[in-house]
Coordinates of C-alpha atoms in Angstrom, one line a residue:
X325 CA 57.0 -47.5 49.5
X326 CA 54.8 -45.1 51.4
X327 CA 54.0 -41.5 50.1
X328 CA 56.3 -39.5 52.5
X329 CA 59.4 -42.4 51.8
X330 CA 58.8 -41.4 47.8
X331 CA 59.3 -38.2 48.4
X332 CA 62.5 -38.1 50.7
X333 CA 64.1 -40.6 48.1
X334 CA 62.8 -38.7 44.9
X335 CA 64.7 -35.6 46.9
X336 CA 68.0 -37.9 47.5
X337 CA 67.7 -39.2 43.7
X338 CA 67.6 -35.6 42.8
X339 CA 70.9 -34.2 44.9
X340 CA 72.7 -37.1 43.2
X341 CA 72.2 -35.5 39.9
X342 CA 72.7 -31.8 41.3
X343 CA 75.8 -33.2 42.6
X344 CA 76.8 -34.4 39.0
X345 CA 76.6 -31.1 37.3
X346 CA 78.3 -29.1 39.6
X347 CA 80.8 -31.9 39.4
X348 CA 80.7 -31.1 35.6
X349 CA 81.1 -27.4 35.8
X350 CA 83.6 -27.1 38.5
X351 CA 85.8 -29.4 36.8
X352 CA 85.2 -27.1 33.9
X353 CA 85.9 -24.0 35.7
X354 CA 88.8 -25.6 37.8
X355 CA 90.5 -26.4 34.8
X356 CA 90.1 -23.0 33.0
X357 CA 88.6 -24.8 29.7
X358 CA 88.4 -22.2 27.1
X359 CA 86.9 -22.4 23.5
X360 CA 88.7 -25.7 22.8
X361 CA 86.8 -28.6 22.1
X362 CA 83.7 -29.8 20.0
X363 CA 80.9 -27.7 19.5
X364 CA 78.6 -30.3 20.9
X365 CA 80.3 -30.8 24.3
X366 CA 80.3 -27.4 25.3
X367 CA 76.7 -26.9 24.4
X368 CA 76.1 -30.4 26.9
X369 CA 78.7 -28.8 29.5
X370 CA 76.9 -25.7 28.9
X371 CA 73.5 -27.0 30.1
X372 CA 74.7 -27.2 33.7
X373 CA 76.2 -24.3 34.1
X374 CA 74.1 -22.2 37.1
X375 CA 71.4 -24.8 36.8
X376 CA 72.9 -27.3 38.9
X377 CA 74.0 -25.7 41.6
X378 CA 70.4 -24.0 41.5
X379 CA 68.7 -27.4 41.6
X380 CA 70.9 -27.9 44.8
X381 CA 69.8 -25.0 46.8
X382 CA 66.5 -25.0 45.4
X383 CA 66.3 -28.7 46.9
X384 CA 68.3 -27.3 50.2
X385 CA 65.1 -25.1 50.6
X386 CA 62.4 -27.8 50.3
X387 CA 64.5 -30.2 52.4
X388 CA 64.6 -27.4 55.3
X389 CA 60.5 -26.6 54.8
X390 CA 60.1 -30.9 55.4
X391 CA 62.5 -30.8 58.8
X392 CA 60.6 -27.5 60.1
X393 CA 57.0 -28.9 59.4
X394 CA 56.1 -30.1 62.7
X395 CA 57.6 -27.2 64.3
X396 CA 55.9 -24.8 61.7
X397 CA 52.4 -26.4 61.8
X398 CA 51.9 -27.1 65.9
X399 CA 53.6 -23.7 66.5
X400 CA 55.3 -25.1 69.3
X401 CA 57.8 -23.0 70.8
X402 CA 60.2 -25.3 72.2
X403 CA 60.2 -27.1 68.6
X404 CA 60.9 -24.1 67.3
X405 CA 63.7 -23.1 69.0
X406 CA 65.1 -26.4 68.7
X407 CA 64.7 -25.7 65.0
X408 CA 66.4 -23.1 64.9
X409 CA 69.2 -23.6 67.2
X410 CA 69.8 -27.0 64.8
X411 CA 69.8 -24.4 61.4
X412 CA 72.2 -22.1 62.8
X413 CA 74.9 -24.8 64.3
X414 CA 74.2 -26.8 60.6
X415 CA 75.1 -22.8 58.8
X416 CA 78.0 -22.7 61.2
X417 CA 79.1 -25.7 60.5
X418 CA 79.1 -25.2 56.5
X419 CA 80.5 -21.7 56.9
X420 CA 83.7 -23.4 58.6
X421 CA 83.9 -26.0 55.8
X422 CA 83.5 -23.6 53.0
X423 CA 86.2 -21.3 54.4
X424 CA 88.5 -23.9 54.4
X425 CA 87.9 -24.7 50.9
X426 CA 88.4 -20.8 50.2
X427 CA 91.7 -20.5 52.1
X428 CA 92.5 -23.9 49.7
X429 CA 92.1 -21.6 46.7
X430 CA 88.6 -23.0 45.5
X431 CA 86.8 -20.0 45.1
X432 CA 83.9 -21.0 43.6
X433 CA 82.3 -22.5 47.3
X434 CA 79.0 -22.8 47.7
X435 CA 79.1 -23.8 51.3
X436 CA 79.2 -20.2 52.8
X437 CA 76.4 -19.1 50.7
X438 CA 74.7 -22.4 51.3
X439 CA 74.9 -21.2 55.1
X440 CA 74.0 -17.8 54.6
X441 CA 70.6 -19.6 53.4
X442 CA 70.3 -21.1 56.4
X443 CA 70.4 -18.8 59.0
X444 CA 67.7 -17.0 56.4
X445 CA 65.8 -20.3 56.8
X446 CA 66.2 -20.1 61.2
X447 CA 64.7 -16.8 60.9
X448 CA 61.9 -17.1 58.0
X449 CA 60.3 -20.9 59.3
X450 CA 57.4 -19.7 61.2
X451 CA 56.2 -17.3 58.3
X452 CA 53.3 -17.9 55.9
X453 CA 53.7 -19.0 52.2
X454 CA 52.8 -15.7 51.0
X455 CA 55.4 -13.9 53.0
X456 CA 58.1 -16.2 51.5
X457 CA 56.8 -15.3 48.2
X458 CA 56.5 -11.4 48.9
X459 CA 60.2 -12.0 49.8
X460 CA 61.5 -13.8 46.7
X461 CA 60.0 -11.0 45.0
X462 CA 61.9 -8.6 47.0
X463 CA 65.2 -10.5 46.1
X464 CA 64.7 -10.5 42.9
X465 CA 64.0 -6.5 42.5
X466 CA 66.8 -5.7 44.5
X467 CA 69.3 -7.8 43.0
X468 CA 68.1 -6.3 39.2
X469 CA 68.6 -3.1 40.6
X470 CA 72.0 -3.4 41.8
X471 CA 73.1 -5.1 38.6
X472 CA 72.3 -2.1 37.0
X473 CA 73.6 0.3 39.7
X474 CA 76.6 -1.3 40.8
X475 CA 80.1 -2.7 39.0
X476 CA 79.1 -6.6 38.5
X477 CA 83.3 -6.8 38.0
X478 CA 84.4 -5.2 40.9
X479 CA 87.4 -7.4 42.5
X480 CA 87.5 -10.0 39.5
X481 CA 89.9 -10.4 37.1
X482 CA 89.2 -9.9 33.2
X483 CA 88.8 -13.7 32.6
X484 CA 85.9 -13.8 36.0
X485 CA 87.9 -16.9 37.5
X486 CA 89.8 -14.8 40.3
X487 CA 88.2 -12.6 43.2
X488 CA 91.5 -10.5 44.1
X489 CA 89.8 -8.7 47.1
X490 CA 87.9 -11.5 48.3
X491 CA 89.8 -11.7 51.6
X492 CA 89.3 -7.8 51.9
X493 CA 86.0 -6.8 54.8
X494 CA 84.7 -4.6 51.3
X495 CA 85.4 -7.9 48.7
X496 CA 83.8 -10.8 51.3
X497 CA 80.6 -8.5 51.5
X498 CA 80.6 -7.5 47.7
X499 CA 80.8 -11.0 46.7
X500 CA 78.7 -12.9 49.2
X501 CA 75.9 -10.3 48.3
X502 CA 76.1 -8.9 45.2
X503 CA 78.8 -10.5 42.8
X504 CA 80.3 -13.9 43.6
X505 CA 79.6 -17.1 42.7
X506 CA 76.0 -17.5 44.2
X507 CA 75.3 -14.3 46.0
X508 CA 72.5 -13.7 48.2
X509 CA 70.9 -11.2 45.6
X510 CA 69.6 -13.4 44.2
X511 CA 70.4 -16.6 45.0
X512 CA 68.6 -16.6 48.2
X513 CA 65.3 -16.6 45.7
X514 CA 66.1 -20.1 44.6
X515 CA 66.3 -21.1 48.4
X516 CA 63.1 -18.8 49.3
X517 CA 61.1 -21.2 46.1
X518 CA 62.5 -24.6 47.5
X519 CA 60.8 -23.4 51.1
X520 CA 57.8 -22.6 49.3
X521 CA 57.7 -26.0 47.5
X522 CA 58.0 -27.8 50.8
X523 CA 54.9 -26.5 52.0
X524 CA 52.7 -27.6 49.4
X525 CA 52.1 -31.2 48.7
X526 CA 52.2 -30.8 44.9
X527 CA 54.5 -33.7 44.3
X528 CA 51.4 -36.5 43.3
X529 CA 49.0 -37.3 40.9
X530 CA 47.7 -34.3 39.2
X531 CA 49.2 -31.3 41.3
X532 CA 52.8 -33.1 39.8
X533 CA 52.1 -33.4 36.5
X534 CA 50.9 -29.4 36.5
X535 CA 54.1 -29.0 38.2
X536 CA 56.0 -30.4 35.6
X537 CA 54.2 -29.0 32.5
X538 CA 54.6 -25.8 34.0
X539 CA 58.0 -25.4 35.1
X540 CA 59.2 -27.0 31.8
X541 CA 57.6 -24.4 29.7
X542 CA 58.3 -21.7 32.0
X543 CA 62.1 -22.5 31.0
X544 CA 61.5 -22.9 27.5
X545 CA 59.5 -19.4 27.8
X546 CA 62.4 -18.0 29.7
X547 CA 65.2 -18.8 27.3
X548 CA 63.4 -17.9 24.4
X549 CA 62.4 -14.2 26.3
X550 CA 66.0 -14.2 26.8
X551 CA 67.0 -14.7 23.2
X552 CA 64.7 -12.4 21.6
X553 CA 65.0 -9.4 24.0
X554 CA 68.4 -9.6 23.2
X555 CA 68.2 -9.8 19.7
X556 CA 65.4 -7.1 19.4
X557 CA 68.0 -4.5 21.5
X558 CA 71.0 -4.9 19.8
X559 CA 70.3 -2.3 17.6
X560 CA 69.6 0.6 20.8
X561 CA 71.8 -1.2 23.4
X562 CA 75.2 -2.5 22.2
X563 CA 75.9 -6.7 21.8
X564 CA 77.2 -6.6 25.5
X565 CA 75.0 -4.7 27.7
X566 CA 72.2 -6.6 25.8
X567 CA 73.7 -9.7 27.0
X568 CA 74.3 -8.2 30.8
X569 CA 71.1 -7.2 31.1
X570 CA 68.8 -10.2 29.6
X571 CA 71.2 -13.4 29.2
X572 CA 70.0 -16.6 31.1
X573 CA 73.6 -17.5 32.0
X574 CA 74.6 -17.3 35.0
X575 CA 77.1 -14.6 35.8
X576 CA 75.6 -12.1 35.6
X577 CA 72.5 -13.3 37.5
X578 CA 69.8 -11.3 35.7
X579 CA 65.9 -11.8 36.5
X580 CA 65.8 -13.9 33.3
X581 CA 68.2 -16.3 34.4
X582 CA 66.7 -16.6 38.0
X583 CA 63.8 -17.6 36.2
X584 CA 64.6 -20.0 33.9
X585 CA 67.1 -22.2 36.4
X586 CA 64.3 -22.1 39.4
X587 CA 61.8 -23.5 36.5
X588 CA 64.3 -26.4 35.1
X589 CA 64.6 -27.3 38.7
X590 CA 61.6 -27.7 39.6
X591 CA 61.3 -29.8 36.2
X592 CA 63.8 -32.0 37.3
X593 CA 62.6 -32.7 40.7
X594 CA 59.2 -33.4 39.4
X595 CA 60.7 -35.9 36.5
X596 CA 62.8 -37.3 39.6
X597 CA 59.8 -38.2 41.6
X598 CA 58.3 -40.1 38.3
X599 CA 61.7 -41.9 38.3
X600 CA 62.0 -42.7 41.6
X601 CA 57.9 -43.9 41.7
X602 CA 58.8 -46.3 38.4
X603 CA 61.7 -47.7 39.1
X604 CA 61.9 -47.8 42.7
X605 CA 63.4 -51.3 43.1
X606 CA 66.0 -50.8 40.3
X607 CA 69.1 -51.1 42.0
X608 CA 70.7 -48.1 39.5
X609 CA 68.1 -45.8 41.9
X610 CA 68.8 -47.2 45.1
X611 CA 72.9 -45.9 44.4
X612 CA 71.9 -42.7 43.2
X613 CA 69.6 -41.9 46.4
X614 CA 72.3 -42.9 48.6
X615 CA 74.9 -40.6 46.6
X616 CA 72.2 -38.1 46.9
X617 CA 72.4 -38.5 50.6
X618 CA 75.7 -38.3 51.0
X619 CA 76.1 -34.6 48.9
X620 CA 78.3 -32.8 51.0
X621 CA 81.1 -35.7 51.3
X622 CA 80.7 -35.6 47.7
X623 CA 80.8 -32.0 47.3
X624 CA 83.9 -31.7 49.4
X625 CA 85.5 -35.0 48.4
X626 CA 85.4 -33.8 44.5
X627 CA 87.5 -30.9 45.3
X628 CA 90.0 -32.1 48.3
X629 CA 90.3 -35.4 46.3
X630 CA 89.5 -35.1 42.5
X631 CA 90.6 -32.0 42.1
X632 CA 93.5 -32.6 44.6
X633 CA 94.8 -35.7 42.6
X634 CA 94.9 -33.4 39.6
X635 CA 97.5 -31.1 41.2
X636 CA 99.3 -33.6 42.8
X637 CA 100.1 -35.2 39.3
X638 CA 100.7 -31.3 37.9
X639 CA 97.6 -31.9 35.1
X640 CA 94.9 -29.7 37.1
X641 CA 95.2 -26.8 34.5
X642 CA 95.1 -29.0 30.9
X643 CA 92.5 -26.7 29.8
X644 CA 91.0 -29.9 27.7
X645 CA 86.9 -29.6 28.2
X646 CA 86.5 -33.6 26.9
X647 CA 89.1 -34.3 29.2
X648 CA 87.3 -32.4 32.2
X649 CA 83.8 -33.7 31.5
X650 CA 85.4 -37.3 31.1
X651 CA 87.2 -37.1 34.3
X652 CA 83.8 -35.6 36.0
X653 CA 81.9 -38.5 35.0
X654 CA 84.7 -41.0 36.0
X655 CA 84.7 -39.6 39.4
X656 CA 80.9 -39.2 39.5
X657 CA 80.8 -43.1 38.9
X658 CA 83.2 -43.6 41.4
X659 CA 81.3 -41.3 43.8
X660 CA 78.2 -44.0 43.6
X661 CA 80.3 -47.0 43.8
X662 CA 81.0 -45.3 47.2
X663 CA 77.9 -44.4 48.4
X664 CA 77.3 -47.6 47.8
X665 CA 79.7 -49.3 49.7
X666 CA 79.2 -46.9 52.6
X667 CA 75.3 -47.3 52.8
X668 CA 76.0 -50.9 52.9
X669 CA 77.2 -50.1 56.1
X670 CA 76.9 -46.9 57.5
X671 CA 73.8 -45.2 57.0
X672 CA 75.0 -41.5 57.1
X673 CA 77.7 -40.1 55.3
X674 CA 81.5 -39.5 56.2
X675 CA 81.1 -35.8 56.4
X676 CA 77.1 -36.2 57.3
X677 CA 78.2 -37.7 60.7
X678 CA 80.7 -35.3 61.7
X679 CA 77.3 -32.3 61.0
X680 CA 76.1 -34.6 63.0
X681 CA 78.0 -34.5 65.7
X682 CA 78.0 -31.0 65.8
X683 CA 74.3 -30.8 65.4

C-alpha cells in the first residue's frame, strides 16, 4: 500500500471510530440517561463525550487541506475556484441535511456547524500555515471571552437538552456561534488544527511518533491543569464557576477543553495510522475504512433509523445508560456489516452519492 493510500485509509479507519462515539453519546443524550447506571459505564460513556465529535471535525479539516493541495500549492486560479465553488455547494448541501434533522427534533446536529466550517475552509485555502494558526488563536481568545461575558444558558432549558429559541433569528445566531452544540467559537479551532495537519506530512516515521507522544501528553497535561485549577480555586471562586471556567467537558467549551479534545485527536489519528500500517490486510480494517467512508450515511442513518426505530416502538426515552451504550454498539456493528455489503458493490456511500450529485 503506497504512502498517500496509508494515509487516506488511516483517515477512513479513523471516521469509523469518530462515528462510534458520537453514536455513543447521542444515544446517551437522545435518551436523557441520567445518573443511573454503574459507575464504570458512565466513566467509559464519559470518555467520548466532545471528543468524538472533535476527532470528526478535526479529521473534516485535514481531509479538506488533502483535496485543496494541488489547488493550494500550484496557485492555480481556475483550481481554485473550482475548489471553492465544490466547498460551498458540499456546505450547502450539509446545511440542508442538518436542518432537516433540526426541524425532526434532533437538536444536537452537527451538520450545520460542519458546514459553517466549510465555507470557512472556501475562504481560508489559499492562506499560509501560520495564518491558520494566528486564526485558531483568535478563536480560541474570543470564544474565552465571551464565556465570560455572555449567558452560556441563554435559550436552554435547566437540564441543557432543549434550545427553546433556536428557531428565533437571535437563538439560531446565539447558538451556531456562541452556545450550541458545537459553535463556531470555538469549534471552528478544531477544524482550523485538522487544516493545519493536512499541510504537514507528519504522519511517518519519526515526525508520527513525535506526533503521538505529544498530543497524548498534551491531554494528560490538559486534564490534569484542568483538575487542579479547579481544585486550587474552590476556595476564592465557588464549586460551579470553578467548573465553568476550567472543566475539560464539553459544554461549556472552555480553552481547557479545546485543548485537551484537539490533543486526544490527534492521538488517535496518529495510533490509527500505526493500525492501519500493521494490519492493513486484516479484513476487521478493511470494514472499518469503508464505514469510515461512508460517515455521513451513518451519521444520518443513526438518527432517522436507530433512533427512529426507538420511537416507533415508544422506548426512545428509557433513560437506561447500559441499555443506550448496548444499543449504540449493536447498531455500530450493524453499521459495518453495511458498509460492507455496500463497498462490495458500490464504492460511494448512499448519502455520499447524492453529495455527489450535487457536487
Amino acid at each position: 500500500m503506497s504512502s498517500k493510500t496509508t494515509r487516506l485509509t488511516a483517515l477512513d479507519y479513523a471516521r469509523a471510530w469518530a462515528i462510534f462515539g458520537m453514536i455513543i453519546v447521542n444515544y446517551k443524550l437522545a435518551m436523557e440517561v441520567g445518573d443511573h447506571g454503574a459507575i464504570w459505564l458512565h466513566t467509559i460513556a464519559g470518555l467520548f463525550e466532545g471528543r468524538a465529535s472533535a476527532l470528526f471535525v478535526v479529521l473534516a479539516g485535514i481531509g479538506v487541506s488533502l483535496m485543496t493541495a494541488k489547488a493550494r500549492l500550484s496557485r492555480d486560479q481556475h483550481m481554485i475556484r473550482e475548489n471553492r465553488k465544490t466547498l460551498v455547494r458540499r456546505a450547502v448541501f450539509l446545511f440542508i441535511a442538518g436542518t432537516v434533522l433540526l426541524l425532526t427534533g434532533w437538536s444536537a446536529d452537527i451538520l450545520h456547524y460542519y458546514a459553517v466550517f466549510l465555507l470557512l475552509a472556501a475562504v481560508l485555502i489559499t492562506v499560509s500555515d501560520r495564518t491558520l494558526l494566528i486564526l485558531t488563536g483568535l478563536v480560541l481568545i474570543v470564544s474565552s471571552s465571551m464565556l465570560i461575558l455572555l449567558d452560556y444558558s441563554k435559550g436552554w432549558d435547566s437540564g441543557f437538552h432543549r434550545y427553546a429559541d433556536f428557531w428565533t433569528g437571535e437563538g439560531f445566531i446565539l447558538n451556531l456561534m456562541f452556545n450550541g452544540y458545537h459553535p463556531l467559537f470555538p469549534w471552528s479551532s478544531f477544524f482550523l488544527i485538522g487544516m493545519w495537519l493536512g499541510r504537514k506530512g507528519w504522519w511517518g516515521g519519526n515526525h508520527r511518533r513525535k506526533l503521538m507522544i505529544y498530543s497524548l501528553s498534551g491531554a494528560v497535561i490538559f486534564e490534569l491543569l484542568s483538575y487542579f485549577l479547579i481544585h486550587w480555586t474552590s476556595p476564592w471562586l465557588d464549586a460551579d464557576s470553578a467548573s465553568y471556567l476550567f472543566t475539560t467537558k464539553p459544554m461549556p467549551p472552555t480553552l481547557l477543553y479545546v485543548c485537551s479534545a484537539a490533543c486526544l485527536a490527534v492521538a488517535v489519528i496518529t495510533i490509527c495510522f500505526y493500525i492501519v500500517e500493521r494490519f492493513e490486510k486484516n479484513r476487521l480494517t478493511g470494514w472499518l475504512i469503508w464505514t469510515g467512508q461512508l460517515s455521513l450515511s451513518h451519521y444520518l442513518g443513526h438518527i432517522f433509523i436507530g433512533l427512529g426505530l426507538l420511537e416507533a416502538v415508544g422506548y426512545l426515552n428509557n433513560g437506561h445508560l447500559g441499555f443506550a451504550v448496548a444499543y449504540g454498539c449493536g447498531y455500530f456493528v450493524m453499521a459495518v456489516i453495511f458498509s460492507w455489503a455496500w463497498r462490495k458493490r458500490v464504492k460511494r456511500g448512499p448519502m455520499e452519492l447524492l453529495m455527489r450529485k450535487w457536487c
